[in-house]
Coordinates of C-alpha atoms in Angstrom, one line a residue:
M30 CA 183.9 -165.3 -76.3
I31 CA 185.5 -167.4 -79.1
K32 CA 182.2 -167.9 -80.8
K33 CA 181.5 -164.2 -80.8
I34 CA 184.9 -163.4 -82.4
L35 CA 184.2 -166.0 -85.1
W36 CA 180.9 -164.4 -85.8
F37 CA 182.6 -161.0 -86.2
L38 CA 185.1 -162.4 -88.6
L39 CA 182.5 -164.3 -90.6
F40 CA 180.1 -161.4 -91.1
S41 CA 182.7 -158.7 -91.6
N42 CA 183.7 -160.7 -94.7
I43 CA 180.1 -160.4 -96.1
G44 CA 179.8 -156.7 -95.7
Y45 CA 178.7 -156.2 -92.0
S46 CA 180.3 -153.4 -90.1
Q47 CA 181.2 -154.4 -86.5
V48 CA 178.4 -153.4 -84.1
V49 CA 178.8 -153.2 -80.3
I50 CA 176.6 -152.2 -77.4
N51 CA 178.0 -148.7 -76.7
E52 CA 175.9 -147.4 -73.8
L53 CA 173.0 -148.5 -71.5
D54 CA 170.9 -146.4 -69.2
S55 CA 168.3 -148.6 -67.5
D56 CA 167.6 -146.5 -64.4
T57 CA 166.7 -142.8 -64.9
P58 CA 165.1 -140.3 -62.6
S59 CA 161.4 -140.6 -61.8
T60 CA 159.4 -142.9 -64.1
D61 CA 162.3 -144.1 -66.4
D62 CA 161.0 -142.1 -69.3
K63 CA 164.6 -141.3 -70.5
E64 CA 166.1 -144.8 -70.4
F65 CA 168.0 -146.0 -73.6
I66 CA 170.4 -148.3 -75.2
E67 CA 173.0 -147.1 -77.7
L68 CA 174.8 -149.1 -80.5
K69 CA 177.9 -148.1 -82.3
T70 CA 179.2 -149.3 -85.7
T71 CA 182.8 -149.0 -86.8
V72 CA 181.6 -147.5 -90.1
P73 CA 179.4 -144.4 -89.9
N74 CA 175.9 -144.3 -91.5
T75 CA 175.6 -148.1 -91.4
S76 CA 172.3 -149.9 -91.7
L77 CA 171.4 -152.2 -88.8
N78 CA 169.2 -154.4 -91.0
G79 CA 169.5 -158.0 -89.8
Y80 CA 170.3 -157.2 -86.2
V81 CA 168.1 -157.6 -83.2
L82 CA 168.4 -156.6 -79.5
V83 CA 167.2 -159.1 -76.9
F84 CA 166.8 -158.2 -73.2
F85 CA 167.1 -161.0 -70.7
N86 CA 165.8 -161.3 -67.1
G87 CA 168.7 -162.3 -64.8
A88 CA 166.3 -164.2 -62.5
N89 CA 165.4 -166.8 -65.1
N90 CA 167.7 -166.2 -68.1
L91 CA 164.6 -165.7 -70.3
S92 CA 163.9 -162.8 -72.7
Y93 CA 161.4 -160.1 -71.8
L94 CA 161.8 -157.6 -74.6
T95 CA 163.0 -157.9 -78.2
M96 CA 163.7 -154.9 -80.5
D97 CA 164.2 -155.6 -84.2
L98 CA 166.7 -153.1 -85.6
D99 CA 165.7 -153.2 -89.3
G100 CA 165.4 -149.7 -90.8
I101 CA 167.8 -148.0 -88.4
I102 CA 170.9 -146.3 -89.8
T103 CA 173.7 -145.1 -87.5
N104 CA 174.8 -141.4 -87.7
S105 CA 178.0 -139.9 -88.8
N106 CA 179.6 -141.0 -85.5
G107 CA 178.3 -144.6 -86.0
I108 CA 175.7 -144.1 -83.2
A109 CA 172.1 -145.3 -83.0
T110 CA 169.8 -145.2 -80.0
I111 CA 166.6 -146.9 -78.9
G112 CA 165.0 -145.1 -76.0
A113 CA 162.0 -144.0 -74.0
S114 CA 159.5 -141.3 -74.8
L115 CA 161.4 -138.3 -73.3
L116 CA 164.9 -139.2 -74.3
S117 CA 166.8 -136.2 -75.8
P118 CA 168.1 -136.2 -78.5
V119 CA 165.2 -138.2 -80.0
P120 CA 166.2 -141.8 -80.4
N121 CA 166.2 -143.7 -83.7
R122 CA 163.4 -145.9 -82.4
Y123 CA 161.2 -145.8 -79.3
F124 CA 160.8 -148.6 -76.8
P125 CA 157.2 -150.0 -76.8
F126 CA 156.6 -148.2 -73.5
D127 CA 158.5 -146.3 -70.8
S128 CA 160.2 -148.1 -67.9
V129 CA 160.5 -151.3 -70.0
V130 CA 164.2 -151.9 -69.4
Q131 CA 164.8 -153.8 -66.1
N132 CA 167.4 -152.4 -63.7
G133 CA 169.2 -155.6 -63.1
P134 CA 170.8 -157.9 -62.5
D135 CA 169.9 -158.5 -66.1
G136 CA 171.4 -158.6 -69.6
V137 CA 171.0 -157.6 -73.2
G138 CA 172.3 -159.4 -76.3
L139 CA 172.9 -158.1 -79.8
Y140 CA 172.2 -160.8 -82.3
L141 CA 172.1 -161.4 -86.1
G142 CA 168.5 -162.4 -86.8
N143 CA 164.9 -161.1 -86.7
G144 CA 162.6 -160.1 -83.9
S145 CA 160.5 -163.2 -84.6
D146 CA 163.4 -165.4 -83.7
F147 CA 163.2 -164.3 -80.1
P148 CA 159.6 -164.5 -78.7
T149 CA 159.1 -163.6 -75.1
N150 CA 160.7 -166.1 -72.7
T151 CA 163.3 -167.3 -75.2
P152 CA 166.3 -168.7 -73.2
A153 CA 169.5 -166.8 -73.4
T154 CA 171.9 -168.2 -76.0
M155 CA 175.2 -167.5 -77.7
T156 CA 174.0 -168.7 -81.1
N157 CA 174.3 -165.8 -83.5
L158 CA 175.4 -163.5 -80.6
I159 CA 177.4 -160.5 -81.7
D160 CA 177.8 -158.6 -78.4
A161 CA 176.3 -158.8 -74.9
L162 CA 176.2 -156.7 -71.7
I163 CA 175.3 -157.8 -68.2
H164 CA 174.2 -154.9 -66.1
E165 CA 172.9 -154.1 -62.6
T166 CA 172.3 -151.3 -60.1
N167 CA 174.5 -152.6 -57.2
D168 CA 172.9 -156.0 -57.1
A169 CA 174.3 -159.5 -56.8
D170 CA 175.7 -160.8 -60.2
A171 CA 173.4 -162.8 -62.5
T172 CA 176.0 -165.5 -62.8
A173 CA 173.9 -168.0 -64.7
L174 CA 173.0 -165.4 -67.3
M175 CA 176.6 -164.3 -67.6
T176 CA 177.5 -167.9 -68.4
A177 CA 174.7 -168.2 -70.9
L178 CA 175.9 -165.1 -72.8
G179 CA 179.6 -165.8 -72.5
E180 CA 180.3 -162.7 -70.2
T181 CA 182.6 -162.7 -67.2
V182 CA 181.9 -159.2 -65.9
S183 CA 178.6 -157.6 -64.6
Y184 CA 178.7 -153.8 -64.7
D185 CA 177.0 -151.5 -62.2
E186 CA 175.2 -148.4 -63.4
G187 CA 176.6 -146.4 -60.6
A188 CA 179.3 -146.7 -57.9
T189 CA 176.3 -146.7 -55.4
S190 CA 172.6 -147.3 -55.8
A191 CA 172.0 -143.6 -55.3
L192 CA 174.1 -142.8 -58.4
A193 CA 172.4 -145.3 -60.7
T194 CA 169.7 -142.8 -61.8
S195 CA 172.3 -140.2 -62.8
Q196 CA 174.8 -142.4 -64.6
S197 CA 174.8 -144.9 -67.5
I198 CA 177.1 -147.8 -68.4
Q199 CA 179.4 -146.7 -71.2
R200 CA 181.9 -148.6 -73.4
K201 CA 185.5 -147.6 -73.3
T202 CA 188.0 -147.9 -76.2
D203 CA 189.4 -151.1 -74.7
G204 CA 186.0 -152.8 -74.8
T205 CA 185.3 -152.6 -71.0
Y206 CA 182.6 -150.4 -69.5
E207 CA 182.4 -147.6 -66.9
A208 CA 179.6 -145.6 -65.2
K209 CA 179.4 -141.9 -66.2
T210 CA 177.0 -139.2 -67.0
P211 CA 174.8 -140.3 -69.9
T212 CA 175.8 -139.3 -73.5
P213 CA 172.9 -140.5 -75.7
G214 CA 173.5 -140.0 -79.4
A215 CA 177.1 -139.0 -79.0
N216 CA 180.5 -140.6 -78.6
N217 CA 181.2 -141.5 -75.0
D218 CA 184.5 -139.7 -75.0
G219 CA 183.1 -136.5 -76.5
S220 CA 184.9 -136.8 -79.8
G221 CA 183.4 -136.9 -83.3
D222 CA 180.7 -134.7 -85.0
I223 CA 178.8 -132.4 -82.7
Y224 CA 175.1 -131.8 -83.8
N225 CA 173.1 -128.7 -83.4
G226 CA 169.9 -129.6 -81.6
I227 CA 166.4 -128.3 -82.6
L228 CA 163.8 -128.0 -79.8
I229 CA 160.0 -127.7 -80.2
S230 CA 158.4 -125.3 -77.6
V231 CA 154.6 -125.0 -77.3
N232 CA 152.0 -124.6 -74.6
T233 CA 150.5 -128.1 -74.4
A234 CA 147.4 -127.1 -72.4
H235 CA 144.2 -128.3 -73.9
K236 CA 143.0 -126.2 -76.9
N237 CA 139.4 -125.5 -78.0
E238 CA 138.3 -125.5 -81.6
N239 CA 138.7 -122.0 -83.1
Q240 CA 141.7 -121.3 -80.8
S241 CA 145.1 -120.4 -82.2
F242 CA 148.5 -121.2 -80.7
D243 CA 152.2 -120.7 -81.4
I244 CA 154.9 -123.3 -82.0
T245 CA 158.5 -122.2 -81.6
F246 CA 161.5 -124.0 -83.0
T247 CA 164.9 -123.2 -81.4
T248 CA 168.4 -124.4 -82.2
Q249 CA 171.1 -124.8 -79.6
T250 CA 173.4 -122.4 -81.5
N251 CA 172.7 -119.9 -84.2
V252 CA 172.6 -121.3 -87.7
T253 CA 175.3 -120.3 -90.2
S254 CA 172.9 -120.5 -93.2
D255 CA 169.1 -120.6 -93.6
L256 CA 167.7 -123.7 -92.0
N257 CA 164.6 -125.1 -93.7
F258 CA 162.5 -128.0 -92.6
N259 CA 158.8 -129.0 -92.2
F260 CA 156.6 -130.3 -89.5
T261 CA 153.3 -132.1 -89.3
L262 CA 150.3 -132.0 -87.0
N263 CA 148.2 -134.9 -88.4
N264 CA 147.4 -137.7 -86.0
G265 CA 144.7 -140.2 -86.5
T266 CA 141.4 -138.3 -87.0
F267 CA 143.1 -134.9 -86.7
T268 CA 144.0 -134.0 -90.2
A269 CA 144.8 -130.9 -92.4
A270 CA 141.1 -130.1 -92.4
D271 CA 141.3 -129.3 -88.7
F272 CA 143.7 -126.4 -88.8
T273 CA 145.2 -123.7 -90.9
G274 CA 148.7 -122.2 -90.9
S275 CA 152.1 -122.9 -92.5
T276 CA 154.0 -126.0 -91.5
A277 CA 157.2 -124.9 -93.2
V278 CA 159.9 -123.4 -91.0
T279 CA 162.9 -121.3 -91.9
I280 CA 165.4 -120.2 -89.3
I281 CA 167.3 -117.4 -90.8
A282 CA 171.1 -117.4 -90.9
G283 CA 172.6 -115.8 -87.8
L284 CA 169.5 -116.6 -85.7
N285 CA 168.4 -119.6 -83.7
T286 CA 164.6 -119.4 -83.6
A287 CA 161.4 -119.3 -85.7
T288 CA 157.7 -119.4 -84.7
R289 CA 154.6 -120.6 -86.6
T290 CA 151.0 -119.8 -85.6
I291 CA 148.4 -122.5 -86.0
Q292 CA 144.6 -121.7 -86.1
L293 CA 142.3 -124.6 -85.2
V294 CA 139.2 -124.9 -87.3
D295 CA 135.8 -124.6 -85.6
D296 CA 133.6 -127.0 -87.6
V297 CA 130.1 -128.1 -86.9
L298 CA 130.9 -131.8 -86.7
D299 CA 130.9 -133.8 -83.5
E300 CA 134.1 -135.8 -84.1
G301 CA 134.9 -136.1 -80.5
D302 CA 138.0 -134.7 -78.8
E303 CA 141.1 -135.2 -80.9
V304 CA 144.9 -135.1 -80.3
L305 CA 147.2 -133.3 -82.7
S306 CA 150.9 -134.3 -82.7
I307 CA 153.7 -131.9 -83.6
K308 CA 156.3 -134.0 -85.4
F309 CA 159.4 -133.0 -87.3
G310 CA 159.7 -133.9 -91.0
T311 CA 163.2 -134.7 -92.3
I312 CA 165.8 -132.3 -90.9
P313 CA 169.1 -131.5 -92.7
S314 CA 172.4 -133.2 -91.8
G315 CA 174.3 -131.7 -88.9
F316 CA 171.1 -131.2 -86.8
V317 CA 169.3 -133.5 -84.4
K318 CA 165.8 -133.4 -82.9
M319 CA 165.8 -132.6 -79.2
N320 CA 162.2 -133.6 -78.8
D321 CA 159.4 -134.7 -81.1
N322 CA 155.8 -135.9 -81.2
I323 CA 154.5 -133.2 -78.9
Q324 CA 150.8 -133.9 -78.3
I325 CA 148.0 -131.4 -77.6
R326 CA 144.3 -132.2 -76.9
V327 CA 141.8 -130.4 -79.1
I328 CA 138.4 -130.2 -77.4
D329 CA 135.5 -130.6 -79.7
N330 CA 132.8 -128.1 -78.9
D331 CA 130.1 -129.9 -80.9
F332 CA 129.3 -132.5 -78.3
T333 CA 125.7 -133.4 -77.6
V334 CA 123.8 -133.4 -74.2
A335 CA 121.4 -136.1 -73.3
A336 CA 117.9 -135.4 -71.8
W337 CA 118.7 -137.4 -68.7
G338 CA 121.1 -136.7 -65.8
T339 CA 124.3 -138.1 -64.6
P340 CA 124.3 -140.6 -61.6
L341 CA 125.3 -137.6 -59.4
N342 CA 122.2 -135.7 -60.5
P343 CA 119.9 -138.6 -61.4
T344 CA 116.6 -138.4 -63.4
H345 CA 113.9 -141.0 -63.6
G346 CA 111.4 -141.9 -66.3
I347 CA 113.0 -140.0 -69.2
V348 CA 114.7 -143.1 -70.7
A349 CA 112.1 -145.7 -71.7
N350 CA 112.6 -149.3 -70.8
A351 CA 113.4 -151.0 -74.1
K352 CA 112.8 -154.6 -72.9
P353 CA 111.1 -156.9 -75.4
A354 CA 107.4 -157.5 -74.9
G355 CA 106.8 -160.3 -72.5
Y356 CA 110.5 -160.5 -71.5
Y357 CA 109.7 -161.2 -67.8
D358 CA 106.4 -163.0 -68.1
T359 CA 107.7 -166.3 -66.9
L360 CA 108.6 -164.8 -63.5
E361 CA 105.0 -164.1 -62.5
G362 CA 104.0 -165.7 -59.3
L363 CA 107.4 -167.3 -58.5
S364 CA 109.5 -166.8 -55.4
G365 CA 112.8 -167.8 -53.9
A366 CA 114.9 -170.4 -55.7
A367 CA 112.2 -170.9 -58.4
L368 CA 112.3 -167.2 -59.2
R369 CA 116.0 -167.1 -59.3
Q370 CA 116.1 -170.0 -61.8
A371 CA 113.5 -168.4 -64.0
I372 CA 115.5 -165.2 -64.2
Q373 CA 118.6 -167.2 -65.1
D374 CA 116.6 -169.0 -67.8
I375 CA 116.0 -165.6 -69.4
I376 CA 119.4 -163.8 -69.0
A377 CA 121.5 -166.9 -69.7
N378 CA 119.3 -168.5 -72.4
P379 CA 121.8 -170.3 -74.7
S380 CA 119.6 -169.9 -77.7
T381 CA 119.5 -166.1 -77.4
V382 CA 122.2 -164.6 -75.3
R383 CA 125.5 -163.6 -77.0
A384 CA 129.0 -163.5 -75.5
H385 CA 131.6 -160.9 -76.7
N386 CA 135.2 -160.4 -75.7
Y387 CA 137.1 -158.0 -73.4
G388 CA 138.3 -155.9 -76.3
D389 CA 134.7 -155.2 -77.3
V390 CA 133.9 -153.9 -73.8
V391 CA 135.9 -150.6 -74.5
D392 CA 133.6 -149.8 -77.4
I393 CA 130.5 -150.8 -75.4
L394 CA 131.5 -148.5 -72.5
K395 CA 132.1 -145.5 -74.7
I396 CA 128.4 -145.6 -75.4
A397 CA 126.9 -147.3 -72.4
D398 CA 128.8 -145.1 -69.9
Q399 CA 128.7 -141.9 -72.0
N400 CA 128.5 -138.8 -69.9
P401 CA 124.9 -137.4 -70.4
A402 CA 126.3 -133.9 -70.2
N403 CA 129.0 -134.4 -72.9
S404 CA 129.0 -137.1 -75.6
N405 CA 132.8 -137.0 -75.9
Q406 CA 133.3 -138.2 -72.3
V407 CA 132.6 -141.3 -70.2
W408 CA 131.2 -141.1 -66.7
M409 CA 133.6 -142.7 -64.2
M410 CA 131.6 -144.5 -61.5
Y411 CA 133.5 -144.4 -58.2
V412 CA 135.0 -140.9 -58.5
E413 CA 131.7 -139.5 -59.8
S414 CA 133.2 -137.4 -62.6
P415 CA 133.7 -137.5 -66.4
R416 CA 136.8 -138.1 -68.5
A417 CA 137.4 -137.8 -72.2
K418 CA 136.8 -141.0 -74.2
L419 CA 140.3 -140.4 -75.7
D420 CA 141.9 -140.9 -72.3
Y421 CA 141.4 -144.7 -72.2
Q422 CA 144.4 -146.3 -70.6
T423 CA 146.7 -148.0 -73.2
G424 CA 150.1 -147.8 -71.5
S425 CA 151.5 -148.8 -68.2
S426 CA 150.5 -145.5 -66.4
S427 CA 146.9 -145.2 -65.2
T428 CA 147.1 -141.6 -64.0
G429 CA 144.6 -139.4 -65.8
T430 CA 143.1 -142.3 -67.7
W431 CA 140.0 -144.5 -67.4
N432 CA 139.8 -148.2 -67.6
R433 CA 137.4 -151.2 -67.4
E434 CA 136.3 -152.0 -63.9
H435 CA 134.9 -155.4 -63.1
I436 CA 132.3 -154.9 -60.4
Y437 CA 132.4 -158.7 -59.6
C438 CA 136.2 -158.6 -59.6
Q439 CA 138.0 -161.1 -61.8
S440 CA 140.0 -162.7 -59.0
R441 CA 136.8 -163.5 -57.1
G442 CA 134.8 -164.6 -60.1
G443 CA 137.3 -167.1 -61.5
F444 CA 137.2 -165.6 -65.0
T445 CA 140.5 -163.7 -65.1
D446 CA 141.5 -163.1 -68.7
G447 CA 138.7 -165.4 -69.8
T448 CA 138.2 -163.7 -73.2
S449 CA 140.3 -162.1 -75.9
G450 CA 141.5 -158.5 -75.5
T451 CA 141.1 -157.9 -79.2
A452 CA 137.9 -156.2 -80.3
D453 CA 136.0 -157.9 -83.1
G454 CA 132.8 -156.0 -83.1
I455 CA 129.1 -156.4 -82.4
N456 CA 128.5 -158.9 -85.2
V457 CA 131.1 -161.4 -84.0
W458 CA 129.9 -163.3 -80.9
M459 CA 129.9 -166.7 -79.3
P460 CA 127.0 -168.7 -77.8
T461 CA 127.0 -168.9 -74.0
N462 CA 125.1 -170.4 -71.1
A463 CA 124.8 -170.3 -67.3
N464 CA 128.0 -172.5 -66.9
D465 CA 130.1 -170.3 -69.2
I466 CA 131.9 -168.6 -66.4
L467 CA 134.7 -167.3 -68.6
S468 CA 132.3 -165.1 -70.4
G469 CA 131.9 -163.1 -67.2
H470 CA 135.3 -161.6 -68.0
A471 CA 133.6 -159.5 -70.7
D472 CA 130.0 -159.2 -69.5
A473 CA 129.3 -155.5 -69.9
H474 CA 126.5 -155.6 -67.3
H475 CA 129.1 -155.6 -64.5
I476 CA 131.9 -153.6 -66.2
R477 CA 132.0 -149.9 -65.8
A478 CA 134.3 -147.0 -66.9
E479 CA 136.5 -146.0 -64.0
D480 CA 139.4 -143.8 -63.0
G481 CA 142.6 -145.8 -63.5
P482 CA 144.2 -145.3 -60.0
E483 CA 140.8 -145.8 -58.2
N484 CA 140.2 -148.9 -60.2
S485 CA 143.5 -150.2 -58.8
S486 CA 142.5 -149.1 -55.3
R487 CA 139.3 -151.1 -55.3
N488 CA 141.2 -154.2 -56.5
E489 CA 139.4 -157.3 -55.1
R490 CA 137.9 -155.6 -52.0
N491 CA 134.3 -156.4 -50.9
Y492 CA 131.8 -153.6 -51.1
G493 CA 130.5 -152.0 -47.9
S494 CA 132.5 -154.1 -45.4
D495 CA 135.8 -153.0 -47.0
Y496 CA 135.4 -150.8 -50.0
N497 CA 133.2 -147.7 -50.0
G498 CA 134.8 -145.6 -52.8
P499 CA 137.2 -142.6 -52.6
V500 CA 136.9 -140.1 -49.7
G501 CA 134.1 -137.6 -50.1
N502 CA 132.2 -139.6 -52.8
Q503 CA 128.4 -139.2 -52.6
G504 CA 127.5 -142.8 -53.2
S505 CA 125.8 -142.2 -56.5
W506 CA 127.1 -145.6 -57.6
H507 CA 125.9 -147.7 -54.7
G508 CA 122.8 -149.1 -56.3
D509 CA 124.6 -149.6 -59.6
V510 CA 127.1 -152.0 -58.1
A511 CA 124.5 -153.8 -56.1
R512 CA 122.4 -154.5 -59.1
A513 CA 125.4 -155.5 -61.1
V514 CA 126.5 -158.0 -58.4
F515 CA 122.9 -159.4 -58.2
Y516 CA 122.9 -159.8 -62.0
M517 CA 126.2 -161.7 -62.0
C518 CA 125.2 -164.1 -59.2
V519 CA 122.1 -165.1 -61.2
R520 CA 123.6 -165.1 -64.7
Y521 CA 126.5 -167.4 -63.9
N522 CA 126.5 -170.6 -61.9
G523 CA 129.1 -170.7 -59.2
L524 CA 128.9 -167.0 -58.2
E525 CA 127.3 -165.8 -55.0
V526 CA 126.9 -162.8 -52.8
V527 CA 127.2 -163.3 -49.1
N528 CA 127.2 -161.3 -45.9
G529 CA 130.4 -159.9 -44.4
N530 CA 133.9 -159.6 -45.9
P531 CA 134.7 -163.0 -47.4
P532 CA 138.3 -163.6 -48.5
Q533 CA 139.1 -164.0 -52.2
N534 CA 139.6 -167.8 -52.1
P535 CA 137.8 -169.9 -53.0
D536 CA 136.5 -168.2 -56.1
G537 CA 132.8 -167.3 -56.4
F538 CA 132.1 -165.2 -53.3
I539 CA 131.7 -161.5 -52.9
G540 CA 130.3 -159.3 -50.1
D541 CA 128.6 -157.6 -48.4
L542 CA 125.0 -158.8 -49.1
A543 CA 123.4 -156.7 -46.3
T544 CA 125.1 -153.5 -47.6
L545 CA 124.2 -154.2 -51.2
L546 CA 120.6 -154.8 -50.4
T547 CA 120.5 -151.5 -48.6
W548 CA 122.3 -149.7 -51.5
N549 CA 119.8 -151.2 -53.9
V550 CA 117.0 -149.2 -52.1
S551 CA 118.9 -146.1 -51.1
D552 CA 120.3 -145.5 -54.6
P553 CA 117.4 -146.5 -56.9
S554 CA 117.9 -147.3 -60.6
D555 CA 117.8 -144.1 -62.7
D556 CA 117.8 -143.1 -66.4
F557 CA 121.6 -143.5 -66.7
E558 CA 121.3 -147.2 -65.7
M559 CA 118.3 -147.7 -67.9
N560 CA 120.1 -146.3 -70.9
R561 CA 123.1 -148.6 -70.4
N562 CA 120.8 -151.5 -69.8
N563 CA 119.1 -150.8 -73.1
Y564 CA 122.4 -150.4 -75.0
I565 CA 124.1 -153.5 -73.6
Y566 CA 121.1 -155.5 -74.7
T567 CA 121.8 -154.6 -78.3
W568 CA 125.2 -156.4 -77.9
Q569 CA 124.5 -159.3 -75.5
Y570 CA 120.8 -159.9 -76.1
N571 CA 120.1 -160.0 -72.4
R572 CA 119.2 -157.4 -69.8
N573 CA 120.0 -156.8 -66.1
P574 CA 116.6 -157.6 -64.5
F575 CA 117.6 -155.8 -61.3
I576 CA 117.6 -152.5 -63.1
D577 CA 114.3 -153.1 -64.7
H578 CA 112.8 -154.5 -61.4
P579 CA 115.1 -153.6 -58.5
D580 CA 112.7 -155.3 -56.0
L581 CA 113.7 -158.7 -57.4
A582 CA 116.7 -158.6 -55.1
D583 CA 114.5 -158.7 -52.0
H584 CA 112.5 -161.6 -53.5
I585 CA 115.7 -163.6 -53.9
W586 CA 118.0 -162.5 -51.0
G587 CA 116.0 -160.2 -48.8
T588 CA 112.8 -160.1 -46.8
K589 CA 110.4 -161.2 -49.6
T590 CA 111.8 -164.7 -50.4
T591 CA 108.5 -166.4 -49.7
I592 CA 106.3 -163.7 -51.4
P593 CA 105.4 -164.4 -55.1
W594 CA 106.7 -161.8 -57.4
S595 CA 104.5 -159.8 -59.7
A596 CA 105.5 -157.2 -62.3
T597 CA 102.4 -155.2 -61.6
L598 CA 103.3 -154.8 -58.0
S599 CA 106.9 -154.3 -58.8
N600 CA 106.3 -151.4 -61.1
P601 CA 102.9 -149.9 -60.0
D602 CA 101.3 -147.6 -62.5
F603 CA 101.5 -144.3 -60.6
T604 CA 103.3 -141.0 -60.9
E605 CA 106.6 -141.7 -59.2
S606 CA 108.5 -141.2 -62.4
K607 CA 106.9 -137.8 -62.6
I608 CA 107.7 -136.8 -59.0
V609 CA 110.9 -134.7 -58.9
L610 CA 112.6 -133.5 -55.8
Y611 CA 114.6 -130.3 -56.5
P612 CA 117.0 -128.6 -56.2
N613 CA 119.2 -131.6 -55.7
P614 CA 121.9 -131.1 -54.4
A615 CA 120.2 -128.6 -52.1
N616 CA 121.3 -126.0 -49.6
E617 CA 118.4 -124.5 -47.5
Y618 CA 115.2 -125.9 -49.0
I619 CA 113.6 -128.4 -51.3
M620 CA 110.5 -128.6 -53.5
I621 CA 108.6 -131.6 -54.8
S622 CA 106.9 -131.4 -58.2
G623 CA 104.4 -133.9 -59.6
L624 CA 102.2 -134.2 -56.5
T625 CA 98.4 -133.9 -56.5
T626 CA 98.0 -133.0 -52.8
D627 CA 99.7 -132.2 -49.5
I628 CA 101.6 -135.2 -48.1
P629 CA 103.3 -136.4 -44.9
I630 CA 107.1 -136.6 -45.4
E631 CA 110.0 -138.1 -43.5
I632 CA 113.8 -137.6 -44.0
Y633 CA 116.4 -140.1 -42.8
S634 CA 120.1 -140.0 -42.6
M635 CA 122.1 -142.8 -44.4
T636 CA 122.5 -144.4 -40.9
G637 CA 118.7 -144.7 -40.5
I638 CA 118.2 -141.8 -38.1
K639 CA 115.0 -139.8 -38.8
V640 CA 116.0 -136.1 -39.0
Y641 CA 112.7 -134.6 -40.2
Q642 CA 109.0 -135.4 -40.1
G643 CA 106.2 -133.2 -41.2
I644 CA 103.6 -132.3 -43.9
Y645 CA 104.8 -131.0 -47.3
K646 CA 102.4 -128.5 -48.8
N647 CA 102.2 -129.0 -52.5
N648 CA 104.3 -126.6 -54.6
S649 CA 105.8 -124.9 -51.6
H650 CA 109.4 -124.5 -50.2
L651 CA 110.3 -127.0 -47.5
N652 CA 113.0 -125.2 -45.5
L653 CA 115.6 -127.5 -44.0
N654 CA 118.5 -127.1 -41.6
L655 CA 120.5 -130.3 -42.3
A656 CA 124.2 -131.0 -42.2
A657 CA 125.9 -131.6 -45.5
G658 CA 125.5 -135.3 -46.6
I659 CA 123.2 -137.8 -48.2
Y660 CA 119.6 -138.4 -47.0
L661 CA 116.6 -140.4 -48.0
V662 CA 113.3 -138.6 -48.4
K663 CA 110.2 -140.9 -47.9
F664 CA 106.6 -140.0 -48.5
S665 CA 103.5 -141.7 -50.0
E666 CA 101.2 -140.8 -52.9
D667 CA 98.0 -142.7 -53.5
N668 CA 99.0 -145.2 -50.8
K669 CA 102.3 -146.0 -52.6
L670 CA 105.6 -145.4 -50.9
V671 CA 108.1 -143.1 -52.7
T672 CA 111.8 -142.9 -51.7
K673 CA 114.1 -140.2 -53.1
K674 CA 117.8 -139.6 -52.4
L675 CA 118.6 -136.0 -51.3
I676 CA 122.1 -134.5 -51.3
I677 CA 122.7 -131.5 -48.9
K678 CA 125.7 -129.4 -49.8

């Protein structure tokens, strides 16, 4: 404590006001989106330039968060707050994300210095320390951290753990602390200036272009003279060109509310969905913002629709295979291990193939996994539904977001965090080869857009023997993951697919082979897969051969390992791509177009039970009485077997 007193005396002589940690609320209801720390200066309206807050983990006495205070000025009560996204009144500065302050036993120190002086995992120190607080939520004291910061008392946020979410730790006039109801932005004893709060009220439901909506501004008490201020809506690509309406507000003396109407512009540009952000401009003294930065999604109605279907309603033969001429010529006549090696020589060719980083994958997926029915969305594989491209997960919460899903999961592949998370574009790449396992971290051929929580649910589980997607999914992704796993096992040395449900360790094994071989047939490659195969090639200069020629899997792992492979036999030149089974999903009947004659037809359940056998008469209705589910329809045309997936609703 002597060192801290000396620092106070030294810096008060050169113009620094005394600064203390006045209040801390580390544990708030729900998701900790109202947590905060409050500072107080002895002189009101004092700049906090030159100060920095450092949060320490009581388990190891190392820093986990640093907040530089440059640019913050305390209010007329000498108060300044740093807080989470829903703290009210609005803090002087936001934490980088919600729920960032640990509940304890931990500590926070106020230092003279810069944020760069305290990188993550900096040991706790008393050097340049101005004030410190050790806090907990009815835990054992962090005694080592207390010693490191020169403190003798650890303060509980509540008298019991149950009270911790409703109370904060507040400084008393004698320099000690107590737990009480939080008072962010105000003196702990209720003294000092009392501010009139201004609240933004608006319906935050998604808005369409050409829609209008009202924004209401309300003060806590009636204003005594006209209150004038401005607000903005601009946010990234959403600009003044995207709306009309006044952004100047006047609350007339004697009243406490005013409303502005905003009209969204319906342009003809496909800019993608955008987010407007309602933000206060400068407000007069005596008032505080009760909320701010209220965001509303604006849905762009100028999206485009592709000619092909989603994986849930697949089409075939619409997207042309863009493989270079002769790409697979070296595979002709090979089988087994020789065929596998020849495939690797193509897709891991060090003189051709390019490796990008994990940051680039986000940009790749926005095109490769674009929803064919709406160009402003991505298609999420396991949950079989779209989500706006804007909703990519950037914070700690995954709810309502999409993320990058490794089909050959990182923990099994041994390439966890193997590349940079910073995108550097299609023209920046590294050479790679079959032994470059770390490049598997960012190989887009096995990374798909996925719902955030479902991505976490899959985790490192094996397909088929453990993971089969969310309840009720129709398996439209089964073949996709099979072909992605097959690609990874050939592209990179050290990766394999095996039968059963192998554990994570050692790295390099994923299951279940038998299931994936079945999925490869039951869910054949479609236009969606072909389109993403074509697009990823423009980045990586390699293709997934198992999308171009799905039967290669049987020649390497299945029943054809001794049979020489031929592109001609793999993709016979017949009319399968023109044969369409519809409606699909179906209720009472199906039809098959593209046939030249009547054909024998069989329908199987996904468990292999034959549920129908008969003759389909060309261009007629085939009435069915099948339970809801997924079936395989098999028939032959010109002595060539055709298999189609049928969904009965």
